Amino acid sequence: MGSLFRSEPMCLAQLFLQSGTAYECLSALGEKGLVQFRDLNQNVSSFQRKFVGEVKRCEELERILAYLVQEINRADIPLPEGETSPPAPPLKQVLEMQEQLQKLEVELREVTKNKEKLRKNLLELIEYTHMLRVTKTFVKRNVEFEPTYEEFPPLERESLLDYNSMQRLGAKLGFVSGLIQQGKVEAFEKMLWRVCKGYTIVTYAELDEPLEDPETGEVIKWYVFLISFWGEQIGHKVKKICDCYHCHVYPYPNTAEERREIQEGLNTRIQDLYTVLHKTEDYLRQVLCKAAESVYSRVIQVKKMKAIYHMLNMCSFDVTNKCLIAEVWCPEADLHNLRRALEDGSIMRMFFNGRYILLLMGLFSVYTGLIYNDCFSKSVNLFGSGWNVSAMYSSSHSLGEQKEMVLWNDSVVRHNKVLQLDPSIPGVFQGPYPLGIDPIWNLATNRLTFLNSFKMKMSVILGIIHMTFGVVLGIFNHLHFRKKFNIYLVSIPELLFMLCIFGYLIFMIIYKWLVFSAETSRVAPSILIEFINMFLFPASETKGLYTGQEHVQRLLLVITALSVPVLFLGKPLFLWWLHNGRSCFGVSRSGYTLIRKDSEEEVSLLGSQDIEEGNRQMDDGCREMTCEEFNFGEILMTQAIHSIEYCLGCISNTASYLRLWALSLAHAQLSDVLWAMLMRVGLRVDTTYGVLLLLPVIALFAVLTIFILLIMEGLSAFLHAIRLHWVEFQNKFYVGAGTKFVPFSFSLLASKFSNDDLA
Amino acid sequence: MTAHSFALPVIIFTTFWGLIGIAGPWLVPKGPNRGVIITMLVATAVCCYLFWLITILAQLNPLFGPQLKNETIWYVRFLWE
């Protein structure tokens, strides 16, 4: 139960796991997330631990799976992510999985490599075809060739034009043809001119479609060029320059027939390559699709396996008993479940989860509806209203009583749109409705005036009681942590502060309800004004609620004013006094304090019961002295902050409880709107069309009621109630300090695909 | 139009919630949930009783009455009384 007031009590347990079953046990523990493992092998490097080989194997599998996922993503195959997370694989399956995955990887790599080779080949053939096609036009065109170089001497120009004449001269004509990238064309030309000095003719043309470069895979523009040269030396130079500029050179056919033959051969080869490439791609896709089905669950399984081996590495191996010893932190409340998890690994029963809280909230909502007398914005008249309308008529009273009373008769009622009942007239109000709000208020036009006052006061009363209860619970915490001085120096001043101001407010509210009635309503003072005046000491004397009010209020203010400095300074001064060996008041127990500076653990190991019984007076705050330094400034600051937070928080938190009123009002108004705008409209229409209209109206009413009022407002009420608990209530006592619990749990591993995990 | 006493509802409800909140915890069977069930019973009894008590106290001595439309007055007079 202490976990309601402060952080969860934990215990340190030792697990003895048999080597054979250790893996399965840890798998069961990981599924539940019950325990945090302590590392018993901290001095051992990660390469020397017992299960390092298994961890390496898991990493190898992870690498293969990452490669698979990459390939699958590259091929744009959808990767299904499973609904449930599969458990870690049993050891016998692991070898099988490893073999499968390795085979798959090898196959994939081979097929991909082949595919790449084929593609490269295909591209080269395509380039060759283009080149042949374009250079054909060069040769035809060369007859009417317009030289691009002005530098050519006219004599040589003419002779260059005529290949036949050159051949007659006996010079050997050579051709180099190929493709070059667009960006390099100019530089290539210039280089050729500079080196070969006019002994070459370069013709080039741009290819219309951009082609893919077989090496880099980029799609760029190519230029087909044809270099004709004379002489062998020039030929070598030209070839070297082509190499430098990374041109793709292809053999140039000398005759037209050769060209035709080559072209035909190329075409058939290209067709064949296309078919083969298609088949390869299909096969690859098939393989990847098949792998994609199980990749997700494999990834999860491998992750879990690796996590289990990491944890096993933290356990120490007991050679004599041939078992693994693990030290774990576990919440005390879960020890039972831990034992059961190790025995049979079934799912832990949860006693109170969300659906029970919502059920209880629903039941309380029904009760609240009874009390507020609000059912779909209508009131239920179970016991008969306590307000009597007939008593307002003059006919109900004898003539003697009628003096000084404003009474009604039929004409008054007919001529006044609204009339207010007066409770001071005898017989009008006949007693409070026994269960909840009187149903007549639902018919009244000033309903909200009454309800608002009632609900606000109720919220404040409930809030102050809740917070006072919180401060009282803090006393239990102080007793648990054996710091009794906190009760006198912190809890009691807090209680006094709260009760003297806000407890008095509750008193005033209830006093006004009980004492003031309709006859005295004219002199009934406003609680708010009285409360404010309590602090302001106004010059004018107001009537007040009761006699002696000023004295009582002054006394309460004095008590409050005294408790504030105690709250601020009491604890730090007390601890400082203790630290100085209690020397101030002539009590010298320095001997004891020296001994008592031992750590808590040693004391508990020495059989703490006896020591504590004997030194009960030393308990107060001696544990504070476990550390040698006593930082007075820090303690003072902490306490000052706590006190300011508490005092200012009292006021703001009390106001925060007014959300109970606000939500109630909003919900009631929403309900009223649904009634007035929907159901009443449907019910008002006469029977001929009424039935037809009423059906959709009821449907709409039901849908809106369920979705807005039940679900939305219900969850909103749930949320605000939890907020009031966690902030306003637990601020007064909850201590959630300690070390964060990080359990070994598979659910903490990412269950989605993320490349960072796999990489 | 019905005269309501104050004492009778107080006695009834105090005994009712008192039974739940004070006598109930003694009847909870021993088991791991005993603490939570007792907390639930006491918290429910206290909250519900307080809620009802505040409501009836707020209506004990009303300082003003409901303001009704004349049609409502006519209706209430002839149907309820």
PDB file of N, CA and C in Angstrom, chain A residues 295-377:
ATOM      1  N   VAL A 295      10.707 -11.675 -43.107  1.00  0.00           N
ATOM      2  CA  VAL A 295      11.819 -10.853 -42.624  1.00  0.00           C
ATOM      3  C   VAL A 295      11.475 -10.147 -41.320  1.00  0.00           C
ATOM      4  N   TYR A 296      10.249  -9.612 -41.244  1.00  0.00           N
ATOM      5  CA  TYR A 296       9.886  -8.827 -40.064  1.00  0.00           C
ATOM      6  C   TYR A 296       9.988  -9.650 -38.787  1.00  0.00           C
ATOM      7  N   SER A 297       9.380 -10.854 -38.821  1.00  0.00           N
ATOM      8  CA  SER A 297       9.404 -11.640 -37.588  1.00  0.00           C
ATOM      9  C   SER A 297      10.832 -12.099 -37.282  1.00  0.00           C
ATOM     10  N   ARG A 298      11.620 -12.339 -38.335  1.00  0.00           N
ATOM     11  CA  ARG A 298      13.009 -12.745 -38.076  1.00  0.00           C
ATOM     12  C   ARG A 298      13.767 -11.631 -37.370  1.00  0.00           C
ATOM     13  N   VAL A 299      13.519 -10.389 -37.841  1.00  0.00           N
ATOM     14  CA  VAL A 299      14.237  -9.257 -37.237  1.00  0.00           C
ATOM     15  C   VAL A 299      13.925  -9.181 -35.753  1.00  0.00           C
ATOM     16  N   ILE A 300      12.624  -9.281 -35.419  1.00  0.00           N
ATOM     17  CA  ILE A 300      12.238  -9.193 -34.015  1.00  0.00           C
ATOM     18  C   ILE A 300      12.859 -10.330 -33.218  1.00  0.00           C
ATOM     19  N   GLN A 301      12.820 -11.524 -33.805  1.00  0.00           N
ATOM     20  CA  GLN A 301      13.355 -12.672 -33.078  1.00  0.00           C
ATOM     21  C   GLN A 301      14.841 -12.493 -32.798  1.00  0.00           C
ATOM     22  N   VAL A 302      15.556 -11.999 -33.813  1.00  0.00           N
ATOM     23  CA  VAL A 302      17.002 -11.854 -33.624  1.00  0.00           C
ATOM     24  C   VAL A 302      17.292 -10.790 -32.575  1.00  0.00           C
ATOM     25  N   LYS A 303      16.486  -9.697 -32.599  1.00  0.00           N
ATOM     26  CA  LYS A 303      16.681  -8.651 -31.594  1.00  0.00           C
ATOM     27  C   LYS A 303      16.494  -9.208 -30.195  1.00  0.00           C
ATOM     28  N   LYS A 304      15.406  -9.983 -30.034  1.00  0.00           N
ATOM     29  CA  LYS A 304      15.133 -10.535 -28.706  1.00  0.00           C
ATOM     30  C   LYS A 304      16.235 -11.480 -28.271  1.00  0.00           C
ATOM     31  N   MET A 305      16.718 -12.282 -29.238  1.00  0.00           N
ATOM     32  CA  MET A 305      17.764 -13.235 -28.898  1.00  0.00           C
ATOM     33  C   MET A 305      19.009 -12.498 -28.427  1.00  0.00           C
ATOM     34  N   LYS A 306      19.358 -11.446 -29.137  1.00  0.00           N
ATOM     35  CA  LYS A 306      20.553 -10.688 -28.775  1.00  0.00           C
ATOM     36  C   LYS A 306      20.391 -10.081 -27.390  1.00  0.00           C
ATOM     37  N   ALA A 307      19.169  -9.551 -27.109  1.00  0.00           N
ATOM     38  CA  ALA A 307      18.939  -8.960 -25.791  1.00  0.00           C
ATOM     39  C   ALA A 307      19.084 -10.001 -24.702  1.00  0.00           C
ATOM     40  N   ILE A 308      18.561 -11.216 -24.976  1.00  0.00           N
ATOM     41  CA  ILE A 308      18.667 -12.272 -23.975  1.00  0.00           C
ATOM     42  C   ILE A 308      20.131 -12.595 -23.709  1.00  0.00           C
ATOM     43  N   TYR A 309      20.925 -12.686 -24.759  1.00  0.00           N
ATOM     44  CA  TYR A 309      22.334 -13.030 -24.547  1.00  0.00           C
ATOM     45  C   TYR A 309      23.077 -11.916 -23.813  1.00  0.00           C
ATOM     46  N   HIS A 310      22.686 -10.656 -24.071  1.00  0.00           N
ATOM     47  CA  HIS A 310      23.298  -9.565 -23.314  1.00  0.00           C
ATOM     48  C   HIS A 310      23.042  -9.736 -21.826  1.00  0.00           C
ATOM     49  N   MET A 311      21.787 -10.070 -21.513  1.00  0.00           N
ATOM     50  CA  MET A 311      21.449 -10.250 -20.108  1.00  0.00           C
ATOM     51  C   MET A 311      22.154 -11.465 -19.523  1.00  0.00           C
ATOM     52  N   LEU A 312      22.245 -12.542 -20.307  1.00  0.00           N
ATOM     53  CA  LEU A 312      22.934 -13.734 -19.803  1.00  0.00           C
ATOM     54  C   LEU A 312      24.395 -13.421 -19.519  1.00  0.00           C
ATOM     55  N   ASN A 313      24.951 -12.496 -20.319  1.00  0.00           N
ATOM     56  CA  ASN A 313      26.340 -12.108 -20.076  1.00  0.00           C
ATOM     57  C   ASN A 313      26.510 -11.415 -18.739  1.00  0.00           C
ATOM     58  N   MET A 314      25.391 -10.846 -18.219  1.00  0.00           N
ATOM     59  CA  MET A 314      25.503 -10.160 -16.940  1.00  0.00           C
ATOM     60  C   MET A 314      25.468 -11.140 -15.769  1.00  0.00           C
ATOM     61  N   CYS A 315      25.067 -12.382 -16.006  1.00  0.00           N
ATOM     62  CA  CYS A 315      24.960 -13.332 -14.894  1.00  0.00           C
ATOM     63  C   CYS A 315      26.300 -13.988 -14.643  1.00  0.00           C
ATOM     64  N   SER A 316      26.459 -14.460 -13.419  1.00  0.00           N
ATOM     65  CA  SER A 316      27.717 -15.145 -13.132  1.00  0.00           C
ATOM     66  C   SER A 316      27.474 -16.644 -13.164  1.00  0.00           C
ATOM     67  N   PHE A 317      28.481 -17.357 -13.585  1.00  0.00           N
ATOM     68  CA  PHE A 317      28.348 -18.789 -13.801  1.00  0.00           C
ATOM     69  C   PHE A 317      28.907 -19.539 -12.598  1.00  0.00           C
ATOM     70  N   ASP A 318      28.076 -20.375 -11.983  1.00  0.00           N
ATOM     71  CA  ASP A 318      28.514 -21.132 -10.818  1.00  0.00           C
ATOM     72  C   ASP A 318      28.917 -22.527 -11.277  1.00  0.00           C
ATOM     73  N   VAL A 319      30.225 -22.798 -11.233  1.00  0.00           N
ATOM     74  CA  VAL A 319      30.695 -24.052 -11.829  1.00  0.00           C
ATOM     75  C   VAL A 319      30.245 -25.254 -11.033  1.00  0.00           C
ATOM     76  N   THR A 320      30.211 -25.092  -9.701  1.00  0.00           N
ATOM     77  CA  THR A 320      29.878 -26.264  -8.875  1.00  0.00           C
ATOM     78  C   THR A 320      28.457 -26.739  -9.126  1.00  0.00           C
ATOM     79  N   ASN A 321      27.529 -25.800  -9.209  1.00  0.00           N
ATOM     80  CA  ASN A 321      26.141 -26.228  -9.385  1.00  0.00           C
ATOM     81  C   ASN A 321      25.713 -26.236 -10.836  1.00  0.00           C
ATOM     82  N   LYS A 322      26.613 -25.813 -11.705  1.00  0.00           N
ATOM     83  CA  LYS A 322      26.308 -25.724 -13.140  1.00  0.00           C
ATOM     84  C   LYS A 322      25.054 -24.905 -13.382  1.00  0.00           C
ATOM     85  N   CYS A 323      25.003 -23.747 -12.731  1.00  0.00           N
ATOM     86  CA  CYS A 323      23.862 -22.881 -13.018  1.00  0.00           C
ATOM     87  C   CYS A 323      24.335 -21.453 -13.107  1.00  0.00           C
ATOM     88  N   LEU A 324      23.485 -20.636 -13.654  1.00  0.00           N
ATOM     89  CA  LEU A 324      23.780 -19.215 -13.776  1.00  0.00           C
ATOM     90  C   LEU A 324      23.096 -18.486 -12.638  1.00  0.00           C
ATOM     91  N   ILE A 325      23.837 -17.573 -12.022  1.00  0.00           N
ATOM     92  CA  ILE A 325      23.238 -16.789 -10.948  1.00  0.00           C
ATOM     93  C   ILE A 325      23.009 -15.383 -11.465  1.00  0.00           C
ATOM     94  N   ALA A 326      21.789 -14.912 -11.303  1.00  0.00           N
ATOM     95  CA  ALA A 326      21.475 -13.544 -11.729  1.00  0.00           C
ATOM     96  C   ALA A 326      20.969 -12.768 -10.535  1.00  0.00           C
ATOM     97  N   GLU A 327      21.382 -11.497 -10.447  1.00  0.00           N
ATOM     98  CA  GLU A 327      20.830 -10.632  -9.400  1.00  0.00           C
ATOM     99  C   GLU A 327      19.918  -9.619 -10.059  1.00  0.00           C
ATOM    100  N   VAL A 328      18.703  -9.585  -9.564  1.00  0.00           N
ATOM    101  CA  VAL A 328      17.729  -8.707 -10.216  1.00  0.00           C
ATOM    102  C   VAL A 328      17.045  -7.823  -9.201  1.00  0.00           C
ATOM    103  N   TRP A 329      16.642  -6.639  -9.646  1.00  0.00           N
ATOM    104  CA  TRP A 329      15.767  -5.769  -8.882  1.00  0.00           C
ATOM    105  C   TRP A 329      14.349  -6.051  -9.336  1.00  0.00           C
ATOM    106  N   CYS A 330      13.460  -6.204  -8.364  1.00  0.00           N
ATOM    107  CA  CYS A 330      12.088  -6.495  -8.732  1.00  0.00           C
ATOM    108  C   CYS A 330      11.163  -5.792  -7.753  1.00  0.00           C
ATOM    109  N   PRO A 331      10.044  -5.221  -8.211  1.00  0.00           N
ATOM    110  CA  PRO A 331       9.108  -4.629  -7.249  1.00  0.00           C
ATOM    111  C   PRO A 331       8.567  -5.713  -6.333  1.00  0.00           C
ATOM    112  N   GLU A 332       8.441  -5.362  -5.032  1.00  0.00           N
ATOM    113  CA  GLU A 332       7.991  -6.377  -4.077  1.00  0.00           C
ATOM    114  C   GLU A 332       6.648  -6.952  -4.461  1.00  0.00           C
ATOM    115  N   ALA A 333       5.807  -6.074  -4.991  1.00  0.00           N
ATOM    116  CA  ALA A 333       4.461  -6.542  -5.324  1.00  0.00           C
ATOM    117  C   ALA A 333       4.483  -7.566  -6.442  1.00  0.00           C
ATOM    118  N   ASP A 334       5.550  -7.599  -7.233  1.00  0.00           N
ATOM    119  CA  ASP A 334       5.576  -8.497  -8.386  1.00  0.00           C
ATOM    120  C   ASP A 334       6.356  -9.762  -8.126  1.00  0.00           C
ATOM    121  N   LEU A 335       6.832  -9.983  -6.895  1.00  0.00           N
ATOM    122  CA  LEU A 335       7.645 -11.166  -6.632  1.00  0.00           C
ATOM    123  C   LEU A 335       6.898 -12.435  -6.977  1.00  0.00           C
ATOM    124  N   HIS A 336       5.633 -12.434  -6.610  1.00  0.00           N
ATOM    125  CA  HIS A 336       4.802 -13.602  -6.856  1.00  0.00           C
ATOM    126  C   HIS A 336       4.718 -13.903  -8.338  1.00  0.00           C
ATOM    127  N   ASN A 337       4.531 -12.836  -9.102  1.00  0.00           N
ATOM    128  CA  ASN A 337       4.443 -13.014 -10.546  1.00  0.00           C
ATOM    129  C   ASN A 337       5.765 -13.438 -11.139  1.00  0.00           C
ATOM    130  N   LEU A 338       6.859 -12.954 -10.526  1.00  0.00           N
ATOM    131  CA  LEU A 338       8.174 -13.339 -11.014  1.00  0.00           C
ATOM    132  C   LEU A 338       8.358 -14.835 -10.865  1.00  0.00           C
ATOM    133  N   ARG A 339       7.953 -15.362  -9.692  1.00  0.00           N
ATOM    134  CA  ARG A 339       8.101 -16.811  -9.485  1.00  0.00           C
ATOM    135  C   ARG A 339       7.294 -17.578 -10.495  1.00  0.00           C
ATOM    136  N   ARG A 340       6.086 -17.075 -10.714  1.00  0.00           N
ATOM    137  CA  ARG A 340       5.231 -17.801 -11.644  1.00  0.00           C
ATOM    138  C   ARG A 340       5.766 -17.726 -13.068  1.00  0.00           C
ATOM    139  N   ALA A 341       6.347 -16.560 -13.404  1.00  0.00           N
ATOM    140  CA  ALA A 341       6.908 -16.414 -14.755  1.00  0.00           C
ATOM    141  C   ALA A 341       8.019 -17.418 -14.967  1.00  0.00           C
ATOM    142  N   LEU A 342       8.821 -17.634 -13.917  1.00  0.00           N
ATOM    143  CA  LEU A 342       9.895 -18.592 -14.081  1.00  0.00           C
ATOM    144  C   LEU A 342       9.360 -20.004 -14.147  1.00  0.00           C
ATOM    145  N   GLU A 343       8.249 -20.257 -13.518  1.00  0.00           N
ATOM    146  CA  GLU A 343       7.726 -21.610 -13.537  1.00  0.00           C
ATOM    147  C   GLU A 343       7.010 -21.939 -14.831  1.00  0.00           C
ATOM    148  N   ASP A 344       6.040 -21.138 -15.174  1.00  0.00           N
ATOM    149  CA  ASP A 344       5.292 -21.539 -16.356  1.00  0.00           C
ATOM    150  C   ASP A 344       5.218 -20.466 -17.443  1.00  0.00           C
ATOM    151  N   GLY A 345       5.656 -19.245 -17.162  1.00  0.00           N
ATOM    152  CA  GLY A 345       5.703 -18.231 -18.205  1.00  0.00           C
ATOM    153  C   GLY A 345       4.339 -17.762 -18.694  1.00  0.00           C
ATOM    154  N   SER A 346       3.282 -17.877 -17.900  1.00  0.00           N
ATOM    155  CA  SER A 346       1.957 -17.417 -18.374  1.00  0.00           C
ATOM    156  C   SER A 346       1.820 -15.921 -18.122  1.00  0.00           C
ATOM    157  N   ILE A 347       0.842 -15.325 -18.714  1.00  0.00           N
ATOM    158  CA  ILE A 347       0.664 -13.880 -18.610  1.00  0.00           C
ATOM    159  C   ILE A 347       0.160 -13.520 -17.213  1.00  0.00           C
ATOM    160  N   MET A 348       0.750 -12.452 -16.672  1.00  0.00           N
ATOM    161  CA  MET A 348       0.415 -12.024 -15.315  1.00  0.00           C
ATOM    162  C   MET A 348      -0.998 -11.465 -15.260  1.00  0.00           C
ATOM    163  N   ARG A 349      -1.695 -11.814 -14.229  1.00  0.00           N
ATOM    164  CA  ARG A 349      -3.041 -11.268 -14.100  1.00  0.00           C
ATOM    165  C   ARG A 349      -2.958  -9.840 -13.609  1.00  0.00           C
ATOM    166  N   MET A 350      -3.693  -9.017 -14.184  1.00  0.00           N
ATOM    167  CA  MET A 350      -3.709  -7.636 -13.687  1.00  0.00           C
ATOM    168  C   MET A 350      -5.010  -7.406 -12.952  1.00  0.00           C
ATOM    169  N   PHE A 351      -4.912  -6.920 -11.764  1.00  0.00           N
ATOM    170  CA  PHE A 351      -6.115  -6.823 -10.953  1.00  0.00           C
ATOM    171  C   PHE A 351      -6.956  -5.603 -11.273  1.00  0.00           C
ATOM    172  N   PHE A 352      -6.303  -4.503 -11.295  1.00  0.00           N
ATOM    173  CA  PHE A 352      -7.092  -3.310 -11.600  1.00  0.00           C
ATOM    174  C   PHE A 352      -6.480  -2.616 -12.805  1.00  0.00           C
ATOM    175  N   ASN A 353      -7.110  -2.751 -13.921  1.00  0.00           N
ATOM    176  CA  ASN A 353      -6.633  -1.976 -15.054  1.00  0.00           C
ATOM    177  C   ASN A 353      -7.722  -1.000 -15.479  1.00  0.00           C
ATOM    178  N   GLY A 354      -7.519  -0.375 -16.581  1.00  0.00           N
ATOM    179  CA  GLY A 354      -8.377   0.740 -16.941  1.00  0.00           C
ATOM    180  C   GLY A 354      -9.861   0.449 -16.916  1.00  0.00           C
ATOM    181  N   ARG A 355     -10.251  -0.773 -17.305  1.00  0.00           N
ATOM    182  CA  ARG A 355     -11.705  -0.950 -17.464  1.00  0.00           C
ATOM    183  C   ARG A 355     -12.416  -0.920 -16.140  1.00  0.00           C
ATOM    184  N   TYR A 356     -11.721  -1.302 -15.048  1.00  0.00           N
ATOM    185  CA  TYR A 356     -12.390  -1.261 -13.758  1.00  0.00           C
ATOM    186  C   TYR A 356     -12.521   0.164 -13.249  1.00  0.00           C
ATOM    187  N   ILE A 357     -11.501   0.965 -13.515  1.00  0.00           N
ATOM    188  CA  ILE A 357     -11.593   2.363 -13.097  1.00  0.00           C
ATOM    189  C   ILE A 357     -12.748   3.041 -13.820  1.00  0.00           C
ATOM    190  N   LEU A 358     -12.858   2.745 -15.126  1.00  0.00           N
ATOM    191  CA  LEU A 358     -13.944   3.373 -15.872  1.00  0.00           C
ATOM    192  C   LEU A 358     -15.302   2.877 -15.377  1.00  0.00           C
ATOM    193  N   LEU A 359     -15.363   1.587 -15.000  1.00  0.00           N
ATOM    194  CA  LEU A 359     -16.628   1.064 -14.474  1.00  0.00           C
ATOM    195  C   LEU A 359     -16.999   1.789 -13.189  1.00  0.00           C
ATOM    196  N   LEU A 360     -16.038   1.934 -12.280  1.00  0.00           N
ATOM    197  CA  LEU A 360     -16.331   2.618 -11.032  1.00  0.00           C
ATOM    198  C   LEU A 360     -16.693   4.067 -11.281  1.00  0.00           C
ATOM    199  N   MET A 361     -16.014   4.671 -12.250  1.00  0.00           N
ATOM    200  CA  MET A 361     -16.337   6.051 -12.565  1.00  0.00           C
ATOM    201  C   MET A 361     -17.761   6.152 -13.099  1.00  0.00           C
ATOM    202  N   GLY A 362     -18.141   5.196 -13.911  1.00  0.00           N
ATOM    203  CA  GLY A 362     -19.495   5.190 -14.434  1.00  0.00           C
ATOM    204  C   GLY A 362     -20.539   5.065 -13.326  1.00  0.00           C
ATOM    205  N   LEU A 363     -20.261   4.174 -12.362  1.00  0.00           N
ATOM    206  CA  LEU A 363     -21.210   4.001 -11.260  1.00  0.00           C
ATOM    207  C   LEU A 363     -21.337   5.278 -10.440  1.00  0.00           C
ATOM    208  N   PHE A 364     -20.178   5.918 -10.197  1.00  0.00           N
ATOM    209  CA  PHE A 364     -20.246   7.146  -9.427  1.00  0.00           C
ATOM    210  C   PHE A 364     -20.957   8.232 -10.213  1.00  0.00           C
ATOM    211  N   SER A 365     -20.812   8.211 -11.524  1.00  0.00           N
ATOM    212  CA  SER A 365     -21.516   9.206 -12.346  1.00  0.00           C
ATOM    213  C   SER A 365     -23.023   9.034 -12.203  1.00  0.00           C
ATOM    214  N   VAL A 366     -23.483   7.788 -12.145  1.00  0.00           N
ATOM    215  CA  VAL A 366     -24.919   7.558 -11.969  1.00  0.00           C
ATOM    216  C   VAL A 366     -25.368   8.131 -10.632  1.00  0.00           C
ATOM    217  N   TYR A 367     -24.551   7.900  -9.603  1.00  0.00           N
ATOM    218  CA  TYR A 367     -24.886   8.434  -8.282  1.00  0.00           C
ATOM    219  C   TYR A 367     -24.905   9.955  -8.308  1.00  0.00           C
ATOM    220  N   THR A 368     -23.932  10.537  -8.991  1.00  0.00           N
ATOM    221  CA  THR A 368     -23.900  11.997  -9.102  1.00  0.00           C
ATOM    222  C   THR A 368     -25.138  12.509  -9.814  1.00  0.00           C
ATOM    223  N   GLY A 369     -25.570  11.776 -10.842  1.00  0.00           N
ATOM    224  CA  GLY A 369     -26.783  12.170 -11.544  1.00  0.00           C
ATOM    225  C   GLY A 369     -27.992  12.163 -10.630  1.00  0.00           C
ATOM    226  N   LEU A 370     -28.019  11.175  -9.724  1.00  0.00           N
ATOM    227  CA  LEU A 370     -29.103  11.129  -8.745  1.00  0.00           C
ATOM    228  C   LEU A 370     -29.068  12.341  -7.830  1.00  0.00           C
ATOM    229  N   ILE A 371     -27.877  12.669  -7.380  1.00  0.00           N
ATOM    230  CA  ILE A 371     -27.759  13.777  -6.432  1.00  0.00           C
ATOM    231  C   ILE A 371     -28.053  15.102  -7.124  1.00  0.00           C
ATOM    232  N   TYR A 372     -27.505  15.337  -8.298  1.00  0.00           N
ATOM    233  CA  TYR A 372     -27.778  16.581  -9.002  1.00  0.00           C
ATOM    234  C   TYR A 372     -29.177  16.590  -9.611  1.00  0.00           C
ATOM    235  N   ASN A 373     -29.831  15.462  -9.556  1.00  0.00           N
ATOM    236  CA  ASN A 373     -31.160  15.299 -10.132  1.00  0.00           C
ATOM    237  C   ASN A 373     -31.166  15.735 -11.592  1.00  0.00           C
ATOM    238  N   ASP A 374     -30.288  15.125 -12.361  1.00  0.00           N
ATOM    239  CA  ASP A 374     -30.124  15.519 -13.747  1.00  0.00           C
ATOM    240  C   ASP A 374     -30.013  14.251 -14.580  1.00  0.00           C
ATOM    241  N   CYS A 375     -31.103  13.926 -15.323  1.00  0.00           N
ATOM    242  CA  CYS A 375     -31.079  12.737 -16.164  1.00  0.00           C
ATOM    243  C   CYS A 375     -31.439  13.204 -17.551  1.00  0.00           C
ATOM    244  N   PHE A 376     -30.445  13.265 -18.459  1.00  0.00           N
ATOM    245  CA  PHE A 376     -30.649  13.860 -19.777  1.00  0.00           C
ATOM    246  C   PHE A 376     -31.262  15.244 -19.643  1.00  0.00           C
ATOM    247  N   SER A 377     -30.777  15.990 -18.706  1.00  0.00           N
ATOM    248  CA  SER A 377     -31.138  17.369 -18.378  1.00  0.00           C
ATOM    249  C   SER A 377     -32.546  17.501 -17.803  1.00  0.00           C
TER     250      SER A 377
END
